[in-house]
PDB file of C-alpha atoms and ligand atoms in Angstrom:
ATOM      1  CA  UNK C  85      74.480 114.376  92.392  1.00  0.00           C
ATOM      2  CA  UNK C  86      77.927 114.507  93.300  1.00  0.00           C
ATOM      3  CA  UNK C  87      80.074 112.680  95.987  1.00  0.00           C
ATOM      4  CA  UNK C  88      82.466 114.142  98.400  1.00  0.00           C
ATOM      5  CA  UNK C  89      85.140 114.296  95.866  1.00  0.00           C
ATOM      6  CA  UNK C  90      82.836 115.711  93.308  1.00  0.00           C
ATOM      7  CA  UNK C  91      83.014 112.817  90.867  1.00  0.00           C
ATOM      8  CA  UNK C  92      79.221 112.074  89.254  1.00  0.00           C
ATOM      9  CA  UNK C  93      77.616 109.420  91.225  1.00  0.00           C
ATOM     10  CA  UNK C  94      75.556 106.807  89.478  1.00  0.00           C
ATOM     11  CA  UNK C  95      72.944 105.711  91.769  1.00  0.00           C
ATOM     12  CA  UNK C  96      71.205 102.711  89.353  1.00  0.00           C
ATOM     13  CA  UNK C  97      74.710 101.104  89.817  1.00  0.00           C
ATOM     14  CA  UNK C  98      75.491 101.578  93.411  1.00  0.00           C
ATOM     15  CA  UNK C  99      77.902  99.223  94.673  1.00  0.00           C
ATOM     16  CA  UNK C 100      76.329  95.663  96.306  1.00  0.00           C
ATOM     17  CA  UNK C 101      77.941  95.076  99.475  1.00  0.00           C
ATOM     18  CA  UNK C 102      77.726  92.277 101.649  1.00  0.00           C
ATOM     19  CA  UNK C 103      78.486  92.231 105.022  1.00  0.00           C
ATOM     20  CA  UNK C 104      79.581  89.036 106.940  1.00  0.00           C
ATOM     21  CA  UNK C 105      79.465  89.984 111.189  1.00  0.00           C
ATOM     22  CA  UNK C 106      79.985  87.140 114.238  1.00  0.00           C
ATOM     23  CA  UNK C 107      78.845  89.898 117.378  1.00  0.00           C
ATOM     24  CA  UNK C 108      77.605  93.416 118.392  1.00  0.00           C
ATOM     25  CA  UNK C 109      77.395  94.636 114.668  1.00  0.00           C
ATOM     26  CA  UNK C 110      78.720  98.519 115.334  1.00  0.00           C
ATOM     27  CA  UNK C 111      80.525  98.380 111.958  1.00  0.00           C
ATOM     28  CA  UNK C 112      78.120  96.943 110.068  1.00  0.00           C
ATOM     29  CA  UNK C 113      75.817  99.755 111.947  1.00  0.00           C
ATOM     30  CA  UNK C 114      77.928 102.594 110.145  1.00  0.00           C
ATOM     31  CA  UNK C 115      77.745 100.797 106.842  1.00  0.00           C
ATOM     32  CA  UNK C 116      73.814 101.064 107.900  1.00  0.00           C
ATOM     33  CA  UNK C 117      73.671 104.918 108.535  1.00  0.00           C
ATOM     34  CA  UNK C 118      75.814 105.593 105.341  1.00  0.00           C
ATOM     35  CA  UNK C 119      74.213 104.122 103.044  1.00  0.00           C
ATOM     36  CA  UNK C 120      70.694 105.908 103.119  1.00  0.00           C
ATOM     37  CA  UNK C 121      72.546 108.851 101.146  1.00  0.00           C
ATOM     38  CA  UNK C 122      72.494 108.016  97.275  1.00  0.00           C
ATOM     39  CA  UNK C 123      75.928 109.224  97.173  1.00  0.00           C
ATOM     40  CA  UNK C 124      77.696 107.270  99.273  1.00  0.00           C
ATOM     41  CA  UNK C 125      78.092 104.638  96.112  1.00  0.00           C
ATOM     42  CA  UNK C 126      77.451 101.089  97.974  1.00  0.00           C
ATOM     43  CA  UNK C 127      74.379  99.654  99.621  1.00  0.00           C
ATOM     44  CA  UNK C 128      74.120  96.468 102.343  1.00  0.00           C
ATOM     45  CA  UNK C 129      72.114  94.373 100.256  1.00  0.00           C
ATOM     46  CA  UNK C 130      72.848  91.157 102.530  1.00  0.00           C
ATOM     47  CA  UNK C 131      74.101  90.518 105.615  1.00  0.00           C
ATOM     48  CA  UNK C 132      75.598  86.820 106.192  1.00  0.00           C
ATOM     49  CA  UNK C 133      76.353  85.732 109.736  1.00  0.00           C
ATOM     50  CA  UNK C 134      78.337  82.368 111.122  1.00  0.00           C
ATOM     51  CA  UNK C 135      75.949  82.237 114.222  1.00  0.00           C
ATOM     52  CA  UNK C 136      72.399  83.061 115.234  1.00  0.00           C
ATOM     53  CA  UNK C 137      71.001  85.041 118.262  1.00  0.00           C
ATOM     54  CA  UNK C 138      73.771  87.883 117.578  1.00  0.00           C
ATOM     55  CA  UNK C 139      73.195  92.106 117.561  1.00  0.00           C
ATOM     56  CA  UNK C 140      74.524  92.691 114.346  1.00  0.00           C
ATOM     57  CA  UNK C 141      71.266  90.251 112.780  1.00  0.00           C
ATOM     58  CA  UNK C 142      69.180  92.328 114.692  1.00  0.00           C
ATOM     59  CA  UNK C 143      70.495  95.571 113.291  1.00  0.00           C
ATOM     60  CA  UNK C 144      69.848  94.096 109.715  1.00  0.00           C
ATOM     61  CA  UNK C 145      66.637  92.850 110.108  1.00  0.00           C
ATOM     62  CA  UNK C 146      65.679  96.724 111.732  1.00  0.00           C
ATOM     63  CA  UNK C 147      67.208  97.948 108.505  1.00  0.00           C
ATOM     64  CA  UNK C 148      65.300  95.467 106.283  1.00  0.00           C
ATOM     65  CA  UNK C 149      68.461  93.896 105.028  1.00  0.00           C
ATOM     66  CA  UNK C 150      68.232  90.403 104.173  1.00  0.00           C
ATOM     67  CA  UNK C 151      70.197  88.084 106.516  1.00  0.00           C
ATOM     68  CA  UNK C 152      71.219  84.363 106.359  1.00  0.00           C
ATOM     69  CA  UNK C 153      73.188  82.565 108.915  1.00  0.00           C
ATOM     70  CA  UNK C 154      75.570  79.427 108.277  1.00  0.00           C
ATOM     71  CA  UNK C 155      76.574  78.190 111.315  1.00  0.00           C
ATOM     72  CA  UNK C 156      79.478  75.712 111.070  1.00  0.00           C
ATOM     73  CA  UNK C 157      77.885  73.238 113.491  1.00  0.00           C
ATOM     74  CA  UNK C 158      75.167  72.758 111.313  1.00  0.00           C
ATOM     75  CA  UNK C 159      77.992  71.066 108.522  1.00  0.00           C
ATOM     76  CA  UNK C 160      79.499  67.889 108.625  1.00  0.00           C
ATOM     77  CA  UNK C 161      83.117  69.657 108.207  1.00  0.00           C
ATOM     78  CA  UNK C 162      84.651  73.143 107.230  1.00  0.00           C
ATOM     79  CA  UNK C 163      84.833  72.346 103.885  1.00  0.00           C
ATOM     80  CA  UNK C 164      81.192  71.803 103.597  1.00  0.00           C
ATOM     81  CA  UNK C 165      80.140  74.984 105.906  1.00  0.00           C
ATOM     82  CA  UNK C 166      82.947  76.591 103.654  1.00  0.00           C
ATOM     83  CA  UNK C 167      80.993  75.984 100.478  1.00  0.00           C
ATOM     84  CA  UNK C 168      77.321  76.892 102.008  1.00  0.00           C
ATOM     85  CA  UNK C 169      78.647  80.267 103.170  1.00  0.00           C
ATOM     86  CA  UNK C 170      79.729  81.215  99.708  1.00  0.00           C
ATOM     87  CA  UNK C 171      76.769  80.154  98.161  1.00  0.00           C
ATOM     88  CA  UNK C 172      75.192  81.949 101.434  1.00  0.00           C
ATOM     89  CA  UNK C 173      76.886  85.410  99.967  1.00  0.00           C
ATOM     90  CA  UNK C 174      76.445  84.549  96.366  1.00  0.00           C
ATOM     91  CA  UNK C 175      72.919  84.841  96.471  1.00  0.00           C
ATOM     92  CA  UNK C 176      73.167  88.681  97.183  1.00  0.00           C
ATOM     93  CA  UNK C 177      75.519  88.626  93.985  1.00  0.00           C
ATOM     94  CA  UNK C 178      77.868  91.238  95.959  1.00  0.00           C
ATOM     95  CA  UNK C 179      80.375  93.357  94.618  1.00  0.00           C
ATOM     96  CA  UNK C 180      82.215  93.744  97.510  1.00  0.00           C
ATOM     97  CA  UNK C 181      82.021  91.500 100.564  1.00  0.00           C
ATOM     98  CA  UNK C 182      82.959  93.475 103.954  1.00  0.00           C
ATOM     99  CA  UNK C 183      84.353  91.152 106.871  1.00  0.00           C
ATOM    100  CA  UNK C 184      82.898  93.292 109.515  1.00  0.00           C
ATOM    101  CA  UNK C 185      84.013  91.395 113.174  1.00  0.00           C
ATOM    102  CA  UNK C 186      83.742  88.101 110.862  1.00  0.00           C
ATOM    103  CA  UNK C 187      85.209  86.330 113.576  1.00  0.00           C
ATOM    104  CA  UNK C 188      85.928  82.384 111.051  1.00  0.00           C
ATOM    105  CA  UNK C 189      88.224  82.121 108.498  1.00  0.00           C
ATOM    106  CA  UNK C 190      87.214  81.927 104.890  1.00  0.00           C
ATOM    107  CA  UNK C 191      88.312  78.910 102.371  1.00  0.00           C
ATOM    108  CA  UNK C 192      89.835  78.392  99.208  1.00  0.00           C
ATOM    109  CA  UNK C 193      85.880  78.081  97.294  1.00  0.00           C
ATOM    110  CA  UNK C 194      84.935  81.481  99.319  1.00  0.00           C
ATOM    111  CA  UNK C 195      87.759  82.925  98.221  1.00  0.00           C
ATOM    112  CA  UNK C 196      87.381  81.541  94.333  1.00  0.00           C
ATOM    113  CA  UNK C 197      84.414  83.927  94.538  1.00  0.00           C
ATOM    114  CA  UNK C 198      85.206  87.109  96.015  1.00  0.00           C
ATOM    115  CA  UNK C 199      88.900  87.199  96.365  1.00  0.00           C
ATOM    116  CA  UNK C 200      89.480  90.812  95.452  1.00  0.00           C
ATOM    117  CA  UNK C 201      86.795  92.433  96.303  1.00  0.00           C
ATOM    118  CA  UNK C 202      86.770  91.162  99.774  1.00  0.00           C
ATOM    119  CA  UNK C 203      87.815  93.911 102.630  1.00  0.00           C
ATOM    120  CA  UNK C 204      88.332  92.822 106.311  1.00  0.00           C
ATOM    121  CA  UNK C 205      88.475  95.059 109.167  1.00  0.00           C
ATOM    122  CA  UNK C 206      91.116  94.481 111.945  1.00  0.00           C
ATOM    123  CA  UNK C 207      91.674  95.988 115.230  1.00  0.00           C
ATOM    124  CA  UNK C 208      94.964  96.619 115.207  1.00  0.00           C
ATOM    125  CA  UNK C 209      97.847  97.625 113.179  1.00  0.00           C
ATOM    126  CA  UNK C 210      98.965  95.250 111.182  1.00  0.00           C
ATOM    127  CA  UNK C 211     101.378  93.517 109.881  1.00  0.00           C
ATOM    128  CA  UNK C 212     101.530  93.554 114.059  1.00  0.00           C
ATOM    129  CA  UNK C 213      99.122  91.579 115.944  1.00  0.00           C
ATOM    130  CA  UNK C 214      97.131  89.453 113.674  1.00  0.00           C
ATOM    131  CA  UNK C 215      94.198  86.928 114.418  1.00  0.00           C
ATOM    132  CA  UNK C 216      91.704  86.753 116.913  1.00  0.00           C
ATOM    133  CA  UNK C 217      92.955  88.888 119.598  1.00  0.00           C
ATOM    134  CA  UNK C 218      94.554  91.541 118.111  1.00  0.00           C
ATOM    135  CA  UNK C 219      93.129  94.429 120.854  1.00  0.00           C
ATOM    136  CA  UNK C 220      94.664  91.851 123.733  1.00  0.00           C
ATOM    137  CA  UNK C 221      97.771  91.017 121.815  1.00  0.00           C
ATOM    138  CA  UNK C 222      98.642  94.544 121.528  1.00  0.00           C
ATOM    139  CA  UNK C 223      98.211  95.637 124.751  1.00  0.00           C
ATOM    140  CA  UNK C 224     100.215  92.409 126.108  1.00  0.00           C
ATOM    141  CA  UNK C 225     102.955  93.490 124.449  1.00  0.00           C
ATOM    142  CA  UNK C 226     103.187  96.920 125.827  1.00  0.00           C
ATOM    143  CA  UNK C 227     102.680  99.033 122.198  1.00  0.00           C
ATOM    144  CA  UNK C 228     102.100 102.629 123.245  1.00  0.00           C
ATOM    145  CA  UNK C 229     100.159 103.095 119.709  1.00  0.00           C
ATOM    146  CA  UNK C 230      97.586 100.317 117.898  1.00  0.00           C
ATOM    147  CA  UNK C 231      94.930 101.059 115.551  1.00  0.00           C
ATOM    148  CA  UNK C 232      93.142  99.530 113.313  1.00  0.00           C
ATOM    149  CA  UNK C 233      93.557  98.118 109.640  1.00  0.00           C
ATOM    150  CA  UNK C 234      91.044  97.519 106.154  1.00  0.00           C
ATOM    151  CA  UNK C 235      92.968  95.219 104.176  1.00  0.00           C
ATOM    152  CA  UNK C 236      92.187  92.917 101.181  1.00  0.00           C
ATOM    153  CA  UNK C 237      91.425  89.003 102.648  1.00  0.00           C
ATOM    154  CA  UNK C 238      93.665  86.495 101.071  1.00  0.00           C
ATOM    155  CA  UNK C 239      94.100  83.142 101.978  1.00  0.00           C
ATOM    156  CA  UNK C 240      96.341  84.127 105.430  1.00  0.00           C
ATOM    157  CA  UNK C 241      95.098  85.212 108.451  1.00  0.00           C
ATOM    158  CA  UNK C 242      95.164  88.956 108.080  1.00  0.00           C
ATOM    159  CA  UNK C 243      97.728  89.029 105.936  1.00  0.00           C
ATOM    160  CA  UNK C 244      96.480  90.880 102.790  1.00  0.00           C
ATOM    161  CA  UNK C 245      97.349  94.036 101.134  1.00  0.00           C
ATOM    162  CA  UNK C 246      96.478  96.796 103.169  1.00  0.00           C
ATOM    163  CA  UNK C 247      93.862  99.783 102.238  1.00  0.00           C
ATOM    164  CA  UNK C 248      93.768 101.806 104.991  1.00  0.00           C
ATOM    165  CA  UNK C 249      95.183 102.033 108.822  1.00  0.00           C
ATOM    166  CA  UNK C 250      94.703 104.636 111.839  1.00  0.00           C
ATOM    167  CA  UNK C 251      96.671 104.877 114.750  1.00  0.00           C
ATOM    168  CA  UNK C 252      94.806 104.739 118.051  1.00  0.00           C
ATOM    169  CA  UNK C 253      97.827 105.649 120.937  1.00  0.00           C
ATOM    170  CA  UNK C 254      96.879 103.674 124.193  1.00  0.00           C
ATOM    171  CA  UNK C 255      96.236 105.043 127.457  1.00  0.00           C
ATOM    172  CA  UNK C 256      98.231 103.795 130.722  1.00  0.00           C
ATOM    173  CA  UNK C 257      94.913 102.995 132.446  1.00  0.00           C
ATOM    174  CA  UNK C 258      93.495 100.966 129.091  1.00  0.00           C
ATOM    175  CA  UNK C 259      91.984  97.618 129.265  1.00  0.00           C
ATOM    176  CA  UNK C 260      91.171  95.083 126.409  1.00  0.00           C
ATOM    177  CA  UNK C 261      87.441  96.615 126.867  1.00  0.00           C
ATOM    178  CA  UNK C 262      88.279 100.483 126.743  1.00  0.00           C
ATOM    179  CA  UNK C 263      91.700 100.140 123.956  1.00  0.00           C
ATOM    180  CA  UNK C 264      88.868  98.266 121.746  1.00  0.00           C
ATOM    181  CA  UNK C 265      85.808 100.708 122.260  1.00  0.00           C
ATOM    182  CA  UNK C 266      88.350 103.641 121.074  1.00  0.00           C
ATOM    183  CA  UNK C 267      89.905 101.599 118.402  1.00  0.00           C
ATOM    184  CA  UNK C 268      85.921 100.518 117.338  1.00  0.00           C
ATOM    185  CA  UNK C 269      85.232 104.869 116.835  1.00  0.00           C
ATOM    186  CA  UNK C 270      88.370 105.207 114.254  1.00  0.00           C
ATOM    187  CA  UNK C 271      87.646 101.788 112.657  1.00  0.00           C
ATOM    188  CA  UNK C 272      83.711 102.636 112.111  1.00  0.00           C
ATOM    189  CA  UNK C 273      85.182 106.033 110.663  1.00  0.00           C
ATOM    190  CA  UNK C 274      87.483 103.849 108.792  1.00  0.00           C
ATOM    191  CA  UNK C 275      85.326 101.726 106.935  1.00  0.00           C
ATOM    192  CA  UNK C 276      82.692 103.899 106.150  1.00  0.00           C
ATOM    193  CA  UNK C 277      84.887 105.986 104.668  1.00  0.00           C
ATOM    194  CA  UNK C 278      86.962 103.138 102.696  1.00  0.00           C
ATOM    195  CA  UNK C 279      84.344 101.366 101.581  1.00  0.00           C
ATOM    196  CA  UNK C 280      82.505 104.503 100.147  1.00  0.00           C
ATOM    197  CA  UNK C 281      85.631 105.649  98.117  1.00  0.00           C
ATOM    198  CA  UNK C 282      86.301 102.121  96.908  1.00  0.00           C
ATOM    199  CA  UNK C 283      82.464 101.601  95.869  1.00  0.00           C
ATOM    200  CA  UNK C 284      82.690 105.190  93.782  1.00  0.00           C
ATOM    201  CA  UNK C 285      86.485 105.329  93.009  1.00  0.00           C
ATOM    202  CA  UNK C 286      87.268 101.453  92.536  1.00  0.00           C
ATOM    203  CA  UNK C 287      90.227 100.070  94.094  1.00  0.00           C
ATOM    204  CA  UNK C 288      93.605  98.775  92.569  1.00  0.00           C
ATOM    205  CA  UNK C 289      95.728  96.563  94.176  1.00  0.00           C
ATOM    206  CA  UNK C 290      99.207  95.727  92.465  1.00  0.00           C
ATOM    207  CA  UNK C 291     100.852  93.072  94.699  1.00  0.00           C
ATOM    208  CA  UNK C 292     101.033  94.731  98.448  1.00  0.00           C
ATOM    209  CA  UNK C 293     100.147  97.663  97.112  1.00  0.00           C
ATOM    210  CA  UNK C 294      96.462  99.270  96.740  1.00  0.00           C
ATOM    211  CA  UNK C 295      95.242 102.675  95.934  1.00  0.00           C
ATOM    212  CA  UNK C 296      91.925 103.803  95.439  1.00  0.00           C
ATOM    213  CA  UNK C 297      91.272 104.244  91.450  1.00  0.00           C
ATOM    214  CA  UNK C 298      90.502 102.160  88.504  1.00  0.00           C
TER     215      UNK C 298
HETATM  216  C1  GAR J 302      85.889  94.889 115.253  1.00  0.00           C
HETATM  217  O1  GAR J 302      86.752  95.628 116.074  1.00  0.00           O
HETATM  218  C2  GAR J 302      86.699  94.109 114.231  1.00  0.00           C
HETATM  219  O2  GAR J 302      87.851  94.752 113.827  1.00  0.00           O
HETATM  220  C3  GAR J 302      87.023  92.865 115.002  1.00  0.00           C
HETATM  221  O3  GAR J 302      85.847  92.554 115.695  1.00  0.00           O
HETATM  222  C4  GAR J 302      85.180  93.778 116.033  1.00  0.00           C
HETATM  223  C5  GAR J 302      83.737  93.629 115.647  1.00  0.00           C
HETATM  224  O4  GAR J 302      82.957  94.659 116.155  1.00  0.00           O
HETATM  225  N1  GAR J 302      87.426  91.809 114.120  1.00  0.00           N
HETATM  226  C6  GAR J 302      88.427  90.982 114.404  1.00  0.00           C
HETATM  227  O5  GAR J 302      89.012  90.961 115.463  1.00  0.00           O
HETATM  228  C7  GAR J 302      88.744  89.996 113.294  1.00  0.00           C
HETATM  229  N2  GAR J 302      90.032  89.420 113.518  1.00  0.00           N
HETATM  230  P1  GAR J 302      81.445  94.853 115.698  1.00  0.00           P
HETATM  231  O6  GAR J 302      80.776  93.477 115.719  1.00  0.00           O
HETATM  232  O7  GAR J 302      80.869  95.765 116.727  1.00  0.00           O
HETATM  233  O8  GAR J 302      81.446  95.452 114.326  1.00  0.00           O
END
């Protein structure tokens, strides 16, 4: 069995990825469909959510992925919710940990434990537009092209080295809803594909820079 690139896939040692998700779940969806096929390199084997009631639980639990939720008004402070959502993840004893629409911050003990092989996706090009709003930030500011970004989480707010990015031009007529839907189609594309070659090619990251490799 071979993957894409044609490099020997071993599929006792497939990646363990979890995936933590705040909302609809289409990104943690593609992770889904993808990795069904051996080859791809990485499996979902946990799915970690800051609230309940959400899509993307739903769309683990269909999959019969494993899901916990650690909802920070169940903890007396951050700190505490900070250190039940790593232990949260640590159970699944990931390899990588996606932040698929992970809408909270992590801490200093979450990132102890996975800092460096911890990916976040971001709708937009960054260094530009950062945070929470980075589809409505864009567009406020009149870009003609956004995008979206996979980059490594470190302790800022979106402000790791980055992996990946595709531009996504916007359209005269676009609102927050439509620029993020088209955005949401590369990014899906995105992640699937960058998580799959860092799973079977590793990933190196020297300072701001990364390349996929070991
Ligand atoms: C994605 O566009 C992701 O980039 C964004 O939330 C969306 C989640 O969609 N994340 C952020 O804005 C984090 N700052 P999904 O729940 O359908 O995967």
């Amino acid at each position: 069995m071979q993957t894409p690139s044609g490099q020997p896939v071993d599929v006792t040692s497939s990646t363990r990825l979890v995936v933590l998700v705040s909302g609809a779940g289409s990104n943690l969806a593609a992770l889904l469909a993808a990795h069904t096929d051996p080859a791809y390199g990485a499996r979902v084997v946990g799915v970690v959510a800051d609230r309940p009631g959400i899509r993307a639980l739903e769309l683990a639990q269909e999959a019969g992925i494993p899901t916990a939720v650690v909802s920070l008004k169940d903890f007396p402070d951050r700190a505490v919710w900070d250190e039940a959502l790593t232990e949260a993840v640590a159970v699944f004893s990931p390899d990588l940990v996606v932040l698929a629409g992970f809408m909270k911050l992590v801490g200093a003990p979450f990132l102890a434990r996975f800092g460096g092989r911890m990916l976040n996706a971001h709708p937009a090009l960054l260094p530009s537009f950062p945070g929470a709003h980075g589809v409505r930030d864009a567009l406020a500011y009149g870009v003609k092209v956004t995008g979206c970004s996979l980059i490594v989480v470190d302790e800022g707010v979106d402000s790791g080295p980055i992996v990946a990015q595709v531009a996504v031009p916007v359209e005269d007529d676009d609102d927050e809803a439509s620029l993020h839907e088209r955005i949401k189609v590369a990014e899906r594309a995105l992640l699937v594909d960058v998580v799959g070659r860092a799973a079977r090619e590793g990933l190196v990251v020297e300072g701001r820079r990364t390349r996929f490799g070991r």
